[in-house]
Amino acid sequence: MKALILNASIYGHSGRYAEMIASALTDAGWDVHTLTTKGFTVETATTTLGGEPDLVVYAGGNYAGKLHDIKAFVNAAHAFTNARLVLLSVAWADPSRTEDVDKVHRANLPSDVYERTERFHARGGLAHSKVSFAHKAALTGVHAFMKATPASKRHANDQEMLDTWGTDTDFVKRDNIEPLLKALLG
Ligand SMILES: Cc1cc2nc3c(=O)[nH]c(=O)nc-3n(C[C@H](O)[C@H](O)[C@H](O)COP(=O)(O)O)c2cc1C
């Protein structure tokens, strides 16, 4: 069985989850190929895999509501109509914020792909020391917005972001993707 893992990570959080998924599938006997989403084409994937995948897994970060390079996953979903589809969004947001998570998934996937996709979410982190100039500017806006919300009305998850502002945080751990691994491997 062939698996295509699409790694859309910018700062490495979802990339590490992609590696964990690839390694778990490989251990279970799958023929696994991981491709980065940058420059992804269906043709390259088909050539690399030597045929169509039975499974396509996307792992990528949420950037202001947009799942990075989600187009690669959507293109793969439309090309590989018989493949099982699994999406892992990775973000600061805690997975307990299920409504917010589902909203992001819905907003990023066309309805036909949304319906076919098994969806999961895991916490990543925030690499303040590594972010690009553009991302730093965007984060400054997020910080101002959160600060403008009265402390009593802030979600604990947002307060945590303010409390750790300027330091690198990393919540990536295998436990966070156990539900996904269980769905794939039982
Ligand atoms: C510019 C910027 C915008 C972000 N926007 C959100 C957001 O809207 N919601 C959220 O929960 N996390 C947000 N994050 C946090 C990222 O989703 C988090 O850092 C994630 O781990 C990135 O994954 P990656 O390193 O694999 O790309 C943002 C991070 C940056 C740098």
mmCIF file of C-alpha atoms and ligand atoms in Angstrom:
data_model
loop_
_atom_site.group_PDB
_atom_site.id
_atom_site.type_symbol
_atom_site.label_atom_id
_atom_site.label_comp_id
_atom_site.label_asym_id
_atom_site.label_seq_id
_atom_site.Cartn_x
_atom_site.Cartn_y
_atom_site.Cartn_z
ATOM 1 C CA MET A 1 0.000 0.000 0.000
ATOM 2 C CA LYS A 2 1.377 3.381 -1.020
ATOM 3 C CA ALA A 3 1.189 6.474 1.171
ATOM 4 C CA LEU A 4 1.922 10.031 0.113
ATOM 5 C CA ILE A 5 2.746 12.379 2.986
ATOM 6 C CA LEU A 6 2.571 16.071 2.148
ATOM 7 C CA ASN A 7 4.798 18.125 4.403
ATOM 8 C CA ALA A 8 3.726 21.788 4.353
ATOM 9 C CA SER A 9 5.768 22.884 7.336
ATOM 10 C CA ILE A 10 7.472 26.275 7.449
ATOM 11 C CA TYR A 11 9.177 26.204 10.864
ATOM 12 C CA GLY A 12 9.301 22.454 11.393
ATOM 13 C CA HIS A 13 6.411 21.742 13.758
ATOM 14 C CA SER A 14 4.118 19.984 11.303
ATOM 15 C CA GLY A 15 7.209 18.577 9.572
ATOM 16 C CA ARG A 16 8.062 16.642 12.714
ATOM 17 C CA TYR A 17 4.524 15.287 12.864
ATOM 18 C CA ALA A 18 4.844 14.305 9.192
ATOM 19 C CA GLU A 19 8.026 12.385 10.067
ATOM 20 C CA MET A 20 6.280 10.602 12.945
ATOM 21 C CA ILE A 21 3.390 9.594 10.692
ATOM 22 C CA ALA A 22 5.751 8.436 7.933
ATOM 23 C CA SER A 23 7.765 6.365 10.368
ATOM 24 C CA ALA A 24 4.659 4.758 11.940
ATOM 25 C CA LEU A 25 3.300 3.855 8.505
ATOM 26 C CA THR A 26 6.684 2.502 7.368
ATOM 27 C CA ASP A 27 6.898 0.330 10.492
ATOM 28 C CA ALA A 28 3.441 -1.014 9.617
ATOM 29 C CA GLY A 29 4.688 -2.052 6.164
ATOM 30 C CA TRP A 30 3.440 0.842 4.037
ATOM 31 C CA ASP A 31 5.428 2.124 1.066
ATOM 32 C CA VAL A 32 5.757 5.734 2.248
ATOM 33 C CA HIS A 33 6.876 8.771 0.260
ATOM 34 C CA THR A 34 7.096 12.214 1.828
ATOM 35 C CA LEU A 35 7.073 15.261 -0.413
ATOM 36 C CA THR A 36 7.226 18.888 0.571
ATOM 37 C CA THR A 37 4.283 20.882 -0.721
ATOM 38 C CA LYS A 38 6.507 23.596 -2.210
ATOM 39 C CA GLY A 39 6.414 23.002 -5.950
ATOM 40 C CA PHE A 40 4.204 19.934 -5.546
ATOM 41 C CA THR A 41 2.680 18.487 -8.689
ATOM 42 C CA VAL A 42 0.479 15.446 -9.124
ATOM 43 C CA GLU A 43 2.786 14.247 -11.923
ATOM 44 C CA THR A 44 5.869 14.305 -9.695
ATOM 45 C CA ALA A 45 3.978 12.480 -6.966
ATOM 46 C CA THR A 46 2.798 9.779 -9.353
ATOM 47 C CA THR A 47 6.320 9.315 -10.728
ATOM 48 C CA THR A 48 7.899 9.262 -7.261
ATOM 49 C CA LEU A 49 5.397 6.739 -5.972
ATOM 50 C CA GLY A 50 5.378 4.642 -9.155
ATOM 51 C CA GLY A 51 1.607 4.940 -9.290
ATOM 52 C CA GLU A 52 -1.282 6.411 -7.364
ATOM 53 C CA PRO A 53 -1.289 6.527 -3.551
ATOM 54 C CA ASP A 54 -3.802 4.597 -1.463
ATOM 55 C CA LEU A 55 -3.444 7.246 1.224
ATOM 56 C CA VAL A 56 -2.670 10.957 1.160
ATOM 57 C CA VAL A 57 -1.776 12.692 4.430
ATOM 58 C CA TYR A 58 -1.336 16.462 4.729
ATOM 59 C CA ALA A 59 0.503 18.025 7.667
ATOM 60 C CA GLY A 60 0.737 21.798 7.735
ATOM 61 C CA GLY A 61 0.531 24.904 9.885
ATOM 62 C CA ASN A 62 -2.285 27.386 10.274
ATOM 63 C CA TYR A 63 -1.190 30.888 9.304
ATOM 64 C CA ALA A 64 -3.921 33.411 10.123
ATOM 65 C CA GLY A 65 -6.595 30.875 9.235
ATOM 66 C CA LYS A 66 -4.895 29.577 6.098
ATOM 67 C CA LEU A 67 -3.398 26.100 6.069
ATOM 68 C CA HIS A 68 -0.050 26.531 4.386
ATOM 69 C CA ASP A 69 0.111 25.186 0.808
ATOM 70 C CA ILE A 70 -3.241 23.409 1.228
ATOM 71 C CA LYS A 71 -3.608 23.614 -2.564
ATOM 72 C CA ALA A 72 -1.201 20.677 -2.875
ATOM 73 C CA PHE A 73 -3.518 18.505 -0.788
ATOM 74 C CA VAL A 74 -6.611 19.649 -2.692
ATOM 75 C CA ASN A 75 -4.900 18.932 -6.017
ATOM 76 C CA ALA A 76 -3.851 15.484 -4.802
ATOM 77 C CA ALA A 77 -7.391 14.813 -3.529
ATOM 78 C CA HIS A 78 -8.863 15.713 -6.903
ATOM 79 C CA ALA A 79 -6.314 13.673 -8.833
ATOM 80 C CA PHE A 80 -6.291 10.580 -6.604
ATOM 81 C CA THR A 81 -10.008 9.959 -6.322
ATOM 82 C CA ASN A 82 -9.654 6.495 -4.752
ATOM 83 C CA ALA A 83 -7.178 7.544 -2.081
ATOM 84 C CA ARG A 84 -8.021 7.799 1.595
ATOM 85 C CA LEU A 85 -7.493 11.412 2.710
ATOM 86 C CA VAL A 86 -6.162 12.511 6.084
ATOM 87 C CA LEU A 87 -5.450 16.086 7.151
ATOM 88 C CA LEU A 88 -3.469 17.241 10.172
ATOM 89 C CA SER A 89 -3.647 20.946 10.890
ATOM 90 C CA VAL A 90 -0.991 22.225 13.244
ATOM 91 C CA ALA A 91 -1.271 25.486 15.137
ATOM 92 C CA TRP A 92 -0.975 27.361 18.359
ATOM 93 C CA ALA A 93 -4.664 26.656 18.945
ATOM 94 C CA ASP A 94 -5.474 23.916 21.387
ATOM 95 C CA PRO A 95 -7.424 21.026 19.820
ATOM 96 C CA SER A 96 -10.109 21.532 22.481
ATOM 97 C CA ARG A 97 -11.159 24.583 20.447
ATOM 98 C CA THR A 98 -13.020 22.201 18.177
ATOM 99 C CA GLU A 99 -15.329 24.791 16.620
ATOM 100 C CA ASP A 100 -12.403 26.997 15.626
ATOM 101 C CA VAL A 101 -10.497 24.009 14.272
ATOM 102 C CA ASP A 102 -13.441 22.813 12.204
ATOM 103 C CA LYS A 103 -13.982 26.338 10.889
ATOM 104 C CA VAL A 104 -10.390 26.422 9.628
ATOM 105 C CA HIS A 105 -10.728 22.997 8.012
ATOM 106 C CA ARG A 106 -13.984 23.983 6.303
ATOM 107 C CA ALA A 107 -12.567 27.301 5.097
ATOM 108 C CA ASN A 108 -9.503 25.641 3.585
ATOM 109 C CA LEU A 109 -11.086 22.706 1.805
ATOM 110 C CA PRO A 110 -13.606 22.663 -1.005
ATOM 111 C CA SER A 111 -16.728 20.827 0.191
ATOM 112 C CA ASP A 112 -16.084 17.678 -1.877
ATOM 113 C CA VAL A 113 -12.624 17.295 -0.324
ATOM 114 C CA TYR A 114 -13.850 18.263 3.156
ATOM 115 C CA GLU A 115 -16.441 15.449 2.992
ATOM 116 C CA ARG A 116 -13.822 12.859 1.983
ATOM 117 C CA THR A 117 -11.172 13.895 4.504
ATOM 118 C CA GLU A 118 -10.526 12.515 7.988
ATOM 119 C CA ARG A 119 -9.415 15.575 9.903
ATOM 120 C CA PHE A 120 -7.168 15.981 12.932
ATOM 121 C CA HIS A 121 -5.501 18.835 14.754
ATOM 122 C CA ALA A 122 -2.392 19.081 16.919
ATOM 123 C CA ARG A 123 -0.541 21.845 18.675
ATOM 124 C CA GLY A 124 2.697 23.034 17.104
ATOM 125 C CA GLY A 125 4.502 25.908 18.713
ATOM 126 C CA LEU A 126 5.714 29.394 17.998
ATOM 127 C CA ALA A 127 9.310 29.966 17.000
ATOM 128 C CA HIS A 128 9.621 33.686 17.747
ATOM 129 C CA SER A 129 13.392 33.578 17.235
ATOM 130 C CA LYS A 130 13.038 32.095 13.737
ATOM 131 C CA VAL A 131 10.025 33.783 12.162
ATOM 132 C CA SER A 132 10.444 35.793 8.987
ATOM 133 C CA PHE A 133 10.122 39.570 8.971
ATOM 134 C CA ALA A 134 6.652 39.324 7.395
ATOM 135 C CA HIS A 135 5.499 36.790 9.970
ATOM 136 C CA LYS A 136 6.909 38.907 12.791
ATOM 137 C CA ALA A 137 4.843 41.845 11.537
ATOM 138 C CA ALA A 138 1.717 39.678 11.335
ATOM 139 C CA LEU A 139 2.322 38.367 14.852
ATOM 140 C CA THR A 140 2.642 41.924 16.161
ATOM 141 C CA GLY A 141 -0.902 42.504 14.882
ATOM 142 C CA VAL A 142 -2.112 39.327 16.620
ATOM 143 C CA HIS A 143 -0.452 40.465 19.841
ATOM 144 C CA ALA A 144 -2.136 43.881 19.684
ATOM 145 C CA PHE A 145 -5.514 42.265 18.991
ATOM 146 C CA MET A 146 -5.207 39.897 21.948
ATOM 147 C CA LYS A 147 -4.049 42.666 24.249
ATOM 148 C CA ALA A 148 -7.090 44.712 23.236
ATOM 149 C CA THR A 149 -9.399 41.960 24.529
ATOM 150 C CA PRO A 150 -10.055 42.420 28.259
ATOM 151 C CA ALA A 151 -8.094 39.830 30.263
ATOM 152 C CA SER A 152 -11.317 38.451 31.767
ATOM 153 C CA LYS A 153 -12.621 37.638 28.279
ATOM 154 C CA ARG A 154 -9.425 36.099 26.868
ATOM 155 C CA HIS A 155 -9.368 32.388 26.080
ATOM 156 C CA ALA A 156 -6.764 30.628 28.274
ATOM 157 C CA ASN A 157 -5.058 29.493 25.090
ATOM 158 C CA ASP A 158 -4.688 33.137 23.989
ATOM 159 C CA GLN A 159 -3.500 34.213 27.430
ATOM 160 C CA GLU A 160 -0.828 31.515 27.190
ATOM 161 C CA MET A 161 0.367 33.039 23.922
ATOM 162 C CA LEU A 162 0.661 36.455 25.569
ATOM 163 C CA ASP A 163 2.417 34.998 28.627
ATOM 164 C CA THR A 164 5.036 33.265 26.464
ATOM 165 C CA TRP A 165 5.426 36.093 23.959
ATOM 166 C CA GLY A 166 8.977 36.424 22.647
ATOM 167 C CA THR A 167 10.097 32.985 23.789
ATOM 168 C CA ASP A 168 10.151 29.909 21.561
ATOM 169 C CA THR A 169 7.480 27.390 22.491
ATOM 170 C CA ASP A 170 7.212 23.838 21.210
ATOM 171 C CA PHE A 171 4.320 21.502 22.002
ATOM 172 C CA VAL A 172 5.099 18.845 19.395
ATOM 173 C CA LYS A 173 4.865 15.353 20.794
ATOM 174 C CA ARG A 174 3.698 12.002 19.495
ATOM 175 C CA ASP A 175 0.831 11.802 21.994
ATOM 176 C CA ASN A 176 -0.812 14.711 20.155
ATOM 177 C CA ILE A 177 -1.286 12.611 17.025
ATOM 178 C CA GLU A 178 -2.315 9.349 18.695
ATOM 179 C CA PRO A 179 -5.931 9.736 17.434
ATOM 180 C CA LEU A 180 -4.622 10.093 13.863
ATOM 181 C CA LEU A 181 -2.234 7.140 14.202
ATOM 182 C CA LYS A 182 -4.996 5.059 15.760
ATOM 183 C CA ALA A 183 -7.335 5.859 12.870
ATOM 184 C CA LEU A 184 -4.659 4.851 10.365
ATOM 185 C CA LEU A 185 -3.143 1.858 12.082
ATOM 186 C CA GLY A 186 -5.728 0.694 14.615
HETATM 187 C C1 LIG B 1 2.330 34.697 11.064
HETATM 188 C C2 LIG B 1 1.748 33.583 11.877
HETATM 189 C C3 LIG B 1 0.351 33.447 11.932
HETATM 190 C C4 LIG B 1 -0.203 32.406 12.689
HETATM 191 N N1 LIG B 1 -1.568 32.301 12.761
HETATM 192 C C5 LIG B 1 -2.122 31.372 13.583
HETATM 193 C C6 LIG B 1 -3.530 31.305 13.747
HETATM 194 O O1 LIG B 1 -4.299 32.031 13.131
HETATM 195 N N2 LIG B 1 -4.015 30.377 14.627
HETATM 196 C C7 LIG B 1 -3.190 29.534 15.343
HETATM 197 O O2 LIG B 1 -3.692 28.747 16.156
HETATM 198 N N3 LIG B 1 -1.840 29.535 15.157
HETATM 199 C C8 LIG B 1 -1.308 30.449 14.309
HETATM 200 N N4 LIG B 1 0.054 30.501 14.135
HETATM 201 C C9 LIG B 1 0.904 29.484 14.783
HETATM 202 C C10 LIG B 1 1.345 28.413 13.779
HETATM 203 O O3 LIG B 1 0.220 27.712 13.288
HETATM 204 C C11 LIG B 1 2.313 27.466 14.484
HETATM 205 O O4 LIG B 1 3.524 28.160 14.672
HETATM 206 C C12 LIG B 1 2.553 26.157 13.774
HETATM 207 O O5 LIG B 1 3.252 25.314 14.654
HETATM 208 C C13 LIG B 1 3.316 26.338 12.470
HETATM 209 O O6 LIG B 1 3.615 25.085 11.898
HETATM 210 P P1 LIG B 1 4.924 24.883 10.973
HETATM 211 O O7 LIG B 1 6.119 25.276 11.802
HETATM 212 O O8 LIG B 1 4.931 23.427 10.675
HETATM 213 O O9 LIG B 1 4.736 25.719 9.759
HETATM 214 C C14 LIG B 1 0.639 31.497 13.378
HETATM 215 C C15 LIG B 1 2.048 31.636 13.282
HETATM 216 C C16 LIG B 1 2.592 32.663 12.543
HETATM 217 C C17 LIG B 1 4.099 32.779 12.467
#
